mmCIF file of C-alpha atoms in Angstrom:
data_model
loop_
_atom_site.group_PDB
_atom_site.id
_atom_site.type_symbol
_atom_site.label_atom_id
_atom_site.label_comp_id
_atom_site.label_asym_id
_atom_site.label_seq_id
_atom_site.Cartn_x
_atom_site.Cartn_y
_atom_site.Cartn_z
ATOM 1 C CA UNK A 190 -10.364 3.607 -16.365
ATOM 2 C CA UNK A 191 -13.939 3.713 -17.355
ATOM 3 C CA UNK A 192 -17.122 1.370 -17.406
ATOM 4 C CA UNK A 193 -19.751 1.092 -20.254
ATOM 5 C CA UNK A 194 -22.983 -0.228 -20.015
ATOM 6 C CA UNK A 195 -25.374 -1.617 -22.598
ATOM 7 C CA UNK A 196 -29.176 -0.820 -21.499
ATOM 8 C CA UNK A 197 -31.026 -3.007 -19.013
ATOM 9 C CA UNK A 198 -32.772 -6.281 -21.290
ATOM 10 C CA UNK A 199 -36.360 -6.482 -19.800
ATOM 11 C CA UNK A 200 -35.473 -9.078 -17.090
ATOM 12 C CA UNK A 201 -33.067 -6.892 -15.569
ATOM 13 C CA UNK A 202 -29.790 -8.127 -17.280
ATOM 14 C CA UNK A 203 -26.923 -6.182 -18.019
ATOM 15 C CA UNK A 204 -23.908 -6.434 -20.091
ATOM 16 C CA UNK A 205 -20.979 -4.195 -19.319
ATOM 17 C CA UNK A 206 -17.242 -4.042 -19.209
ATOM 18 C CA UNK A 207 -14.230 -2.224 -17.329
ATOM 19 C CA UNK A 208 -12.110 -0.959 -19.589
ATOM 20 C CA UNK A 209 -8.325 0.074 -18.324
ATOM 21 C CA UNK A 210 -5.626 2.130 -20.487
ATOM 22 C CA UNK A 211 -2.448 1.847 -18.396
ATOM 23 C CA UNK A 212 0.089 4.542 -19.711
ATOM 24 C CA UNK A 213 3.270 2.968 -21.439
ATOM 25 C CA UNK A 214 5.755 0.914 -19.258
ATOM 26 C CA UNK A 215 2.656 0.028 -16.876
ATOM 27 C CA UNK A 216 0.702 -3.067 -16.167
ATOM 28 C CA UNK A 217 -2.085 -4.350 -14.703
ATOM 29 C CA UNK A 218 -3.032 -7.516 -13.554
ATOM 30 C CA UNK A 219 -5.370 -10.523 -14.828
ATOM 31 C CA UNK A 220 -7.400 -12.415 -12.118
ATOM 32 C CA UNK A 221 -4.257 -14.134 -10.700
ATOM 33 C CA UNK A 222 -1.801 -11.790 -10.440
ATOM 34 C CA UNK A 223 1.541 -13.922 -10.500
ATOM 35 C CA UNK A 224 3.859 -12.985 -7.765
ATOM 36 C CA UNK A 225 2.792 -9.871 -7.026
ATOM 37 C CA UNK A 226 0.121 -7.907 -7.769
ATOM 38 C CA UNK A 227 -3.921 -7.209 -7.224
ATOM 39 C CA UNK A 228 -6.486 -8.829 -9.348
ATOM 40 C CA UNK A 229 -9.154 -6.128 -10.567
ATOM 41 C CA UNK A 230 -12.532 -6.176 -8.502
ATOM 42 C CA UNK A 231 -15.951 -5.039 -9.469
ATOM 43 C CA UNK A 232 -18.195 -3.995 -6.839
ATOM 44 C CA UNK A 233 -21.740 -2.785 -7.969
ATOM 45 C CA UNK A 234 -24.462 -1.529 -5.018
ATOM 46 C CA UNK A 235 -28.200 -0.412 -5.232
ATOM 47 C CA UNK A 236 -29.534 -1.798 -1.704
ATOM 48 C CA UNK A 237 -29.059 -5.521 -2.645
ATOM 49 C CA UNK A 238 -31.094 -5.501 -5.306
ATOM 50 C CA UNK A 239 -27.728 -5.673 -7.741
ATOM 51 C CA UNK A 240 -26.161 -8.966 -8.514
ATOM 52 C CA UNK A 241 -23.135 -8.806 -10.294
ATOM 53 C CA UNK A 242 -23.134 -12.412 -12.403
ATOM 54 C CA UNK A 243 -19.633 -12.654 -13.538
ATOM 55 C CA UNK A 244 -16.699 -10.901 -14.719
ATOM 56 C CA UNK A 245 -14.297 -12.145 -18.391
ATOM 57 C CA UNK A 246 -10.403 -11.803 -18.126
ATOM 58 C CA UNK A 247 -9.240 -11.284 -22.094
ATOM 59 C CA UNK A 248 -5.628 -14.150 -22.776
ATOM 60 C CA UNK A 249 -3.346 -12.273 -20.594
ATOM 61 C CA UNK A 250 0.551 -12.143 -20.782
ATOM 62 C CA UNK A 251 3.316 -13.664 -18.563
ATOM 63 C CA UNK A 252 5.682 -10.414 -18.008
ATOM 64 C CA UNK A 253 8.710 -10.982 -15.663
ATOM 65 C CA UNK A 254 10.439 -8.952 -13.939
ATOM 66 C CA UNK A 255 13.796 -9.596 -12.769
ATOM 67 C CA UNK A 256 12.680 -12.757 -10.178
ATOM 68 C CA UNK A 257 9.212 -11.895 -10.266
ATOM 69 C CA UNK A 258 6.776 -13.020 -12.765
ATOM 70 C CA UNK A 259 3.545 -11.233 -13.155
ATOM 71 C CA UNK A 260 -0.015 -12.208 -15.146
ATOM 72 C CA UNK A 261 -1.545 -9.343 -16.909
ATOM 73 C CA UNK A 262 -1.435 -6.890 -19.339
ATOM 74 C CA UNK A 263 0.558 -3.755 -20.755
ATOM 75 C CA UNK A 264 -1.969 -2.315 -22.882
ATOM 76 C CA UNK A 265 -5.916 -1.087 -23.022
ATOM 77 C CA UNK A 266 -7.376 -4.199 -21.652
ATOM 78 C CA UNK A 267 -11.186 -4.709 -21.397
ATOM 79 C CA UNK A 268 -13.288 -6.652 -18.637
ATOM 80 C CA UNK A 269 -16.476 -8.252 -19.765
ATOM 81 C CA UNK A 270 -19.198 -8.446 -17.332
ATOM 82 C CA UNK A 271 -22.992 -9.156 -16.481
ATOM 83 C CA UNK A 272 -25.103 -8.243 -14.050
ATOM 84 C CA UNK A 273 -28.526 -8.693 -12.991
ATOM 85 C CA UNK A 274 -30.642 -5.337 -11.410
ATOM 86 C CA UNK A 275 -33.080 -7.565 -9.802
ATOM 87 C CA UNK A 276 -36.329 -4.879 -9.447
ATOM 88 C CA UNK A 277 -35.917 -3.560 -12.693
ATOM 89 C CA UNK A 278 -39.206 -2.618 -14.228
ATOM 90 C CA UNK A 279 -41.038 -2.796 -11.057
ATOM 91 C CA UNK A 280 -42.017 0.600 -12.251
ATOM 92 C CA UNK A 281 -42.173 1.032 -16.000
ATOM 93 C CA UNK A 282 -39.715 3.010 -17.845
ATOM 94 C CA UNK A 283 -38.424 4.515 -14.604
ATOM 95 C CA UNK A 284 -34.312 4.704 -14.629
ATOM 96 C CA UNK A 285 -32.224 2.625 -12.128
ATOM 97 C CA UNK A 286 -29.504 4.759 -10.519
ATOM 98 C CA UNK A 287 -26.578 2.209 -8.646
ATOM 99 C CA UNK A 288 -23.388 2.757 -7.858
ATOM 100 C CA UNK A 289 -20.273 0.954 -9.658
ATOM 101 C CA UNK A 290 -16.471 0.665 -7.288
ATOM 102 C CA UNK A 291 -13.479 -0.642 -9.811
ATOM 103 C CA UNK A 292 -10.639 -1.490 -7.696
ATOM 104 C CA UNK A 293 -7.584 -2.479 -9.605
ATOM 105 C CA UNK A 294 -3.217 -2.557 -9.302
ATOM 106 C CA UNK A 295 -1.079 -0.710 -11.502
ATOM 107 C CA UNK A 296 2.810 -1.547 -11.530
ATOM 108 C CA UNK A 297 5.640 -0.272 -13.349
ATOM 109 C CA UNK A 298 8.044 -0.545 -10.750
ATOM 110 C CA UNK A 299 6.170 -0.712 -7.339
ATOM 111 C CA UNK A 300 2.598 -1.954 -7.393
ATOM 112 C CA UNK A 301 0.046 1.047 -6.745
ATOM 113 C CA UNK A 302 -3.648 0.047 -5.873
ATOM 114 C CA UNK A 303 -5.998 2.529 -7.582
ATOM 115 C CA UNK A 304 -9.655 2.914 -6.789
ATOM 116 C CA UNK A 305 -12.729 4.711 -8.831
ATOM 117 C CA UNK A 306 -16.235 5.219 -8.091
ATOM 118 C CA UNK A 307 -19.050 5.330 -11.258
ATOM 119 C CA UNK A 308 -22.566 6.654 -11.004
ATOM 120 C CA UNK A 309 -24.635 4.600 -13.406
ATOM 121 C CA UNK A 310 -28.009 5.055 -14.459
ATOM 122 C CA UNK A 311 -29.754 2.400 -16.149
ATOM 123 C CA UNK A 312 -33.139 2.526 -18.719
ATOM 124 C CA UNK A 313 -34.405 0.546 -21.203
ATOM 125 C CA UNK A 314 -33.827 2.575 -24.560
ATOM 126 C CA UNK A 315 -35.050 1.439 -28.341
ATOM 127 C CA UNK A 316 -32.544 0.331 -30.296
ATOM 128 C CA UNK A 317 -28.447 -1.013 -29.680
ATOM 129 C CA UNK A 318 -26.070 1.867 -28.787
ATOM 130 C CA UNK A 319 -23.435 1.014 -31.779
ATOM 131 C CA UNK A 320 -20.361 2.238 -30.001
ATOM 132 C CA UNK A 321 -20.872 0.435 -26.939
ATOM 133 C CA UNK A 322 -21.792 -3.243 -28.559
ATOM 134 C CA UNK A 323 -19.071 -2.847 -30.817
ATOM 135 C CA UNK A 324 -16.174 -2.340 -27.697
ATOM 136 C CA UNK A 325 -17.949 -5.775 -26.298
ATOM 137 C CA UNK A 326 -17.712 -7.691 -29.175
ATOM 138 C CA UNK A 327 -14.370 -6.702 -29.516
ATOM 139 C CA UNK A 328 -13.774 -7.828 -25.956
ATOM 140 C CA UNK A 329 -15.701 -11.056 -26.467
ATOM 141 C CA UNK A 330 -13.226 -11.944 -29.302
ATOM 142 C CA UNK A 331 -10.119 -11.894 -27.237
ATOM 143 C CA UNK A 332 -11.290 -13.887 -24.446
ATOM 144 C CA UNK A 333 -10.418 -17.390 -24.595
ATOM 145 C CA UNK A 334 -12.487 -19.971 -25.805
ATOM 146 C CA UNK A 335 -13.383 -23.893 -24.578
ATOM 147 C CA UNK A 336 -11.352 -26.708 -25.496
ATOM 148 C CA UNK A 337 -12.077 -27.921 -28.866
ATOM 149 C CA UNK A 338 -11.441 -31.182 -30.347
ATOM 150 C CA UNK A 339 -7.929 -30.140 -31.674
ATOM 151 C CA UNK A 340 -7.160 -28.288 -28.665
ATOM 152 C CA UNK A 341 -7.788 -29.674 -25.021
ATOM 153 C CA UNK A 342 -6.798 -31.493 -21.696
ATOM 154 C CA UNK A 343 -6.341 -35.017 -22.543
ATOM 155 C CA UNK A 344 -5.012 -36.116 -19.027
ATOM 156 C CA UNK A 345 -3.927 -34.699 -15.821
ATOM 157 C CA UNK A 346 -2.791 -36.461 -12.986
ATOM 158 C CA UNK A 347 -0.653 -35.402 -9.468
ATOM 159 C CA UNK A 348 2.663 -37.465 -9.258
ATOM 160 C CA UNK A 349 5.468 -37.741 -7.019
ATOM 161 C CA UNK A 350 3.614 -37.392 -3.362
ATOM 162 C CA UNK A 351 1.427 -34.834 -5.504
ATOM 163 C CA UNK A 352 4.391 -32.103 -5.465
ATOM 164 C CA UNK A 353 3.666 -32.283 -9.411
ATOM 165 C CA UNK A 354 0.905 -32.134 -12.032
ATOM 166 C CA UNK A 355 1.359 -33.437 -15.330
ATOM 167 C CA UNK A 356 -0.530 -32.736 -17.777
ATOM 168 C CA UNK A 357 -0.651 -33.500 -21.086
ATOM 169 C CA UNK A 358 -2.727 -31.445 -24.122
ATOM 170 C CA UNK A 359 -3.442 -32.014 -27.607
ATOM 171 C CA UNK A 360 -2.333 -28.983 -29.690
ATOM 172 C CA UNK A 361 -3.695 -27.664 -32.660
ATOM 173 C CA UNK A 362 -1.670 -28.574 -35.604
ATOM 174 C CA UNK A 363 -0.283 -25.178 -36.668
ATOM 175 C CA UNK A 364 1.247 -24.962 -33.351
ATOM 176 C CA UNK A 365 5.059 -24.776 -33.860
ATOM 177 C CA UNK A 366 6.327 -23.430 -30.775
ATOM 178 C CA UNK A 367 6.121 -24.251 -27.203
ATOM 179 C CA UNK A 368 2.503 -23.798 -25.213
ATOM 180 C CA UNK A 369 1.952 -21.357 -22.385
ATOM 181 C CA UNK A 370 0.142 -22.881 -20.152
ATOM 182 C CA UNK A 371 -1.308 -21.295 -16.381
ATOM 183 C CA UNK A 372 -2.696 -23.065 -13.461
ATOM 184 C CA UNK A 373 -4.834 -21.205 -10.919
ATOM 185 C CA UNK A 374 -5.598 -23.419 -7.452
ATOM 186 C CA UNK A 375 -6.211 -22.032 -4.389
ATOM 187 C CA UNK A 376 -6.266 -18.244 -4.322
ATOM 188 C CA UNK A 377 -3.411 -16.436 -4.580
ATOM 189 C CA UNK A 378 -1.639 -20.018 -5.882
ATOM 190 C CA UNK A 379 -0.831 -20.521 -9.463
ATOM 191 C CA UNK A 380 1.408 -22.647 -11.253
ATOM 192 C CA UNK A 381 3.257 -21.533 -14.329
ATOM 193 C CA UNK A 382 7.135 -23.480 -14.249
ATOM 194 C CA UNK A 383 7.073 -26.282 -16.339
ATOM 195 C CA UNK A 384 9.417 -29.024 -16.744
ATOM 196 C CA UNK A 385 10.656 -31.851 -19.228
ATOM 197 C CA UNK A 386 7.688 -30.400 -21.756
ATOM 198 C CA UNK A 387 7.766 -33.119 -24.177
ATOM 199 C CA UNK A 388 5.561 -33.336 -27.703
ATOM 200 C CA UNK A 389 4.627 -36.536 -29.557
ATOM 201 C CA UNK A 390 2.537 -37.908 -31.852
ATOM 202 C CA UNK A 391 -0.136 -38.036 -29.016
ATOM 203 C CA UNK A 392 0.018 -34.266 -27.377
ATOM 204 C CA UNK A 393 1.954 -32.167 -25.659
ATOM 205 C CA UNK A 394 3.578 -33.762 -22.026
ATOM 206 C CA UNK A 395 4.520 -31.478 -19.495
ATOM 207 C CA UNK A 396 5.579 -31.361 -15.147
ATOM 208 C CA UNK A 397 4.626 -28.261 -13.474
ATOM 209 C CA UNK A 398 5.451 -27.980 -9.510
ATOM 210 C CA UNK A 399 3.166 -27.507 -8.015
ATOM 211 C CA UNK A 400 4.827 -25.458 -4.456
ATOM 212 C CA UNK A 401 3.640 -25.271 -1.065
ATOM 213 C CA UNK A 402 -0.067 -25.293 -0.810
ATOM 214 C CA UNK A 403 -1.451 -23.923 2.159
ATOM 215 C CA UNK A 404 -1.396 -25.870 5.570
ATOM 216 C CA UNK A 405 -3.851 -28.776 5.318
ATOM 217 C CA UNK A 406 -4.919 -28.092 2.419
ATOM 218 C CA UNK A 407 -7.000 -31.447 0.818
ATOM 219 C CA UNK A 408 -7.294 -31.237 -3.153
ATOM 220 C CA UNK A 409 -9.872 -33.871 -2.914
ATOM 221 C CA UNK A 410 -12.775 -32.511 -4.335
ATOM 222 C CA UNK A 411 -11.073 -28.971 -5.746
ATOM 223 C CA UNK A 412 -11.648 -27.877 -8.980
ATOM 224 C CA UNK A 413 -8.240 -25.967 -10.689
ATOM 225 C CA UNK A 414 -9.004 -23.393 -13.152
ATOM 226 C CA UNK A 415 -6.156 -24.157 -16.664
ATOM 227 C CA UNK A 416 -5.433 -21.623 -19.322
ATOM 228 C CA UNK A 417 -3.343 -22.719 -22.274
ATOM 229 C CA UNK A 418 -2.313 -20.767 -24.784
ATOM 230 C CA UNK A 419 -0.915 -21.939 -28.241
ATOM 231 C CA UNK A 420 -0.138 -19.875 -31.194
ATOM 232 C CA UNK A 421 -3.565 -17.352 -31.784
ATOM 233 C CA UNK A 422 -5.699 -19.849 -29.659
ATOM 234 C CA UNK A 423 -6.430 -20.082 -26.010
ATOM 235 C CA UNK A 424 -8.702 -22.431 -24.436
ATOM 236 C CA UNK A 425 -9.418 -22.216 -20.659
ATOM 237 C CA UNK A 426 -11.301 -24.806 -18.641
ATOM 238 C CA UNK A 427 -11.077 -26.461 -15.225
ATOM 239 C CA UNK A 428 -9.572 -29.422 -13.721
ATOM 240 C CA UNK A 429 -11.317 -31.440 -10.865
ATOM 241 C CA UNK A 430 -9.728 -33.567 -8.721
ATOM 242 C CA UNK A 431 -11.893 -36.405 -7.424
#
C-alpha cells in the first residue's frame, strides 16, 4: 500500500490517491463492503488545517464466497482523492509536512484489518511530475462515469409496503447481457439481489429487496447512492426519495 501526491496548486489543493496491491487470492473492499468486510479510510492530520475533500472508488467487482457476497477488488486498485491544506502559502515556498493514516481490510479467507502511517511533505514545484499524473489519469479512467442519455435511471419507485425497489434503466445498446446493478442506503446496507429483471423496448425492469432497514428508520428525505454496470460502462448516481 502506498500514497502519491501531486504538488500543492497555489490555493492549497491536492490531488492524490491510495494505491493497494493485494497479493493473489486476496481482496479488498470498495466503499460498501458487501457482507463482510471494511471499507478503506483515509485519515490526513496537520492541526486542523487539512481537509480531506473526497475520496473515488474505481467499478468494483461482486466476488462471492460460498453464502457471502463481497464488493471489491482482487487486483492493484487505486483510490482517487483531494484534499485541501488550508494555510498553504502562508509562508512562501516553505514545505507542508502532515501526516497521512490508510486503514483498509484484506480477505482471502478471514478478513484482516491492516493499518499504515505516511509522512508527507508537500511544496509547490515547477512543472507536472509525469509518473505521478499519469497513475491518476489512469485511475480517473476506471472510475465510473454519470448517467448519460443512453445509459441512466429512468424510474425508481418502493413497492409492496416498500420491502422492494424497482427500478428500471435504459441500457446502452451494445449491452447484450444482464446489468449489475448495486444499491448503497444506509451504512453498512446495500442491495444487490434482483428479481424478475425484465428488458423491453423501453429499458431494463428489475425488483431488488430491499431487507431489514434499521429500527425506525424513515426513507423520507434519504438520498441512495446506485451503481450500474453494463458491458465496459458504469454510471453511478443517487436516488432521493421525497
Amino acid at each position: 500500500m502506498r500514497i502519491i501526491a501531486m504538488p500543492p496548486e497555489p490555493d492549497g489543493k491536492v490531488r492524490g490517491a491510495l494505491q493497494i496491491e493485494p497479493k493473489p487470492g486476496w481482496i479488498t473492499y470498495w466503499k460498501e463492503p458487501g457482507d463482510t468486510g471494511i471499507p478503506p479510510q483515509l485519515i490526513f492530520s496537520k492541526n486542523g488545517d487539512t481537509q480531506l475533500d473526497s475520496v473515488s472508488f474505481p467499478v468494483p467487482k461482486r466476488i462471492d464466497s460460498g453464502n457471502l457476497r463481497d464488493i471489491g477488488y482482487d487486483e492493484p486498485v487505486t483510490f482517487p482523492f483531494e484534499l485541501t491544506l488550508k494555510d498553504f502559502g502562508k509562508v512562501p515556498n516553505a514545505p507542508t509536512s502532515l501526516s497521512a493514516s490508510a486503514f483498509i481490510g484484506l480477505c482471502r479467507n478471514i478478513c484482516i484489518p491492516f493499518q499504515a502511517d505516511f509522512p508527507l511533505t508537500m511544496q509547490a514545484v515547477k512543472g507536472t511530475p509525469v509518473e505521478e499524473a499519469m497513475i491518476l489519469n489512469a485511475a480517473a479512467a476506471k472510475l465510473p462515469q454519470k448517467p448519460a442519455d443512453d445509459f441512466r435511471i429512468l424510474r425508481y419507485a418502493m413497492v409492496k409496503d416498500g420491502k422492494v425497489l424497482r427500478l428500471t434503466l435504459r441500457l446502452p445498446d451494445d449491452a447484450t447481457s444482464q446489468p449489475q446493478v448495486i444499491v448503497t442506503g444506509p451504512e453498512g446496507h446495500v442491495l444487490f439481489d434482483e428479481a424478475k429483471g425484465k428488458r423491453d423496448a423501453e429499458g431494463y425492469t428489475l425488483d431488488m429487496p430491499v431487507g431489514k432497514l434499521p429500527k425506525g428508520y424513515d426513507i423520507k428525505g434519504k438520498h441512495w447512492g446506485i451503481l450500474a454496470i453494463a458491458g465496459n460502462r458504469a454510471i453511478e448516481t443517487s436516488l432521493s426519495f421525497e
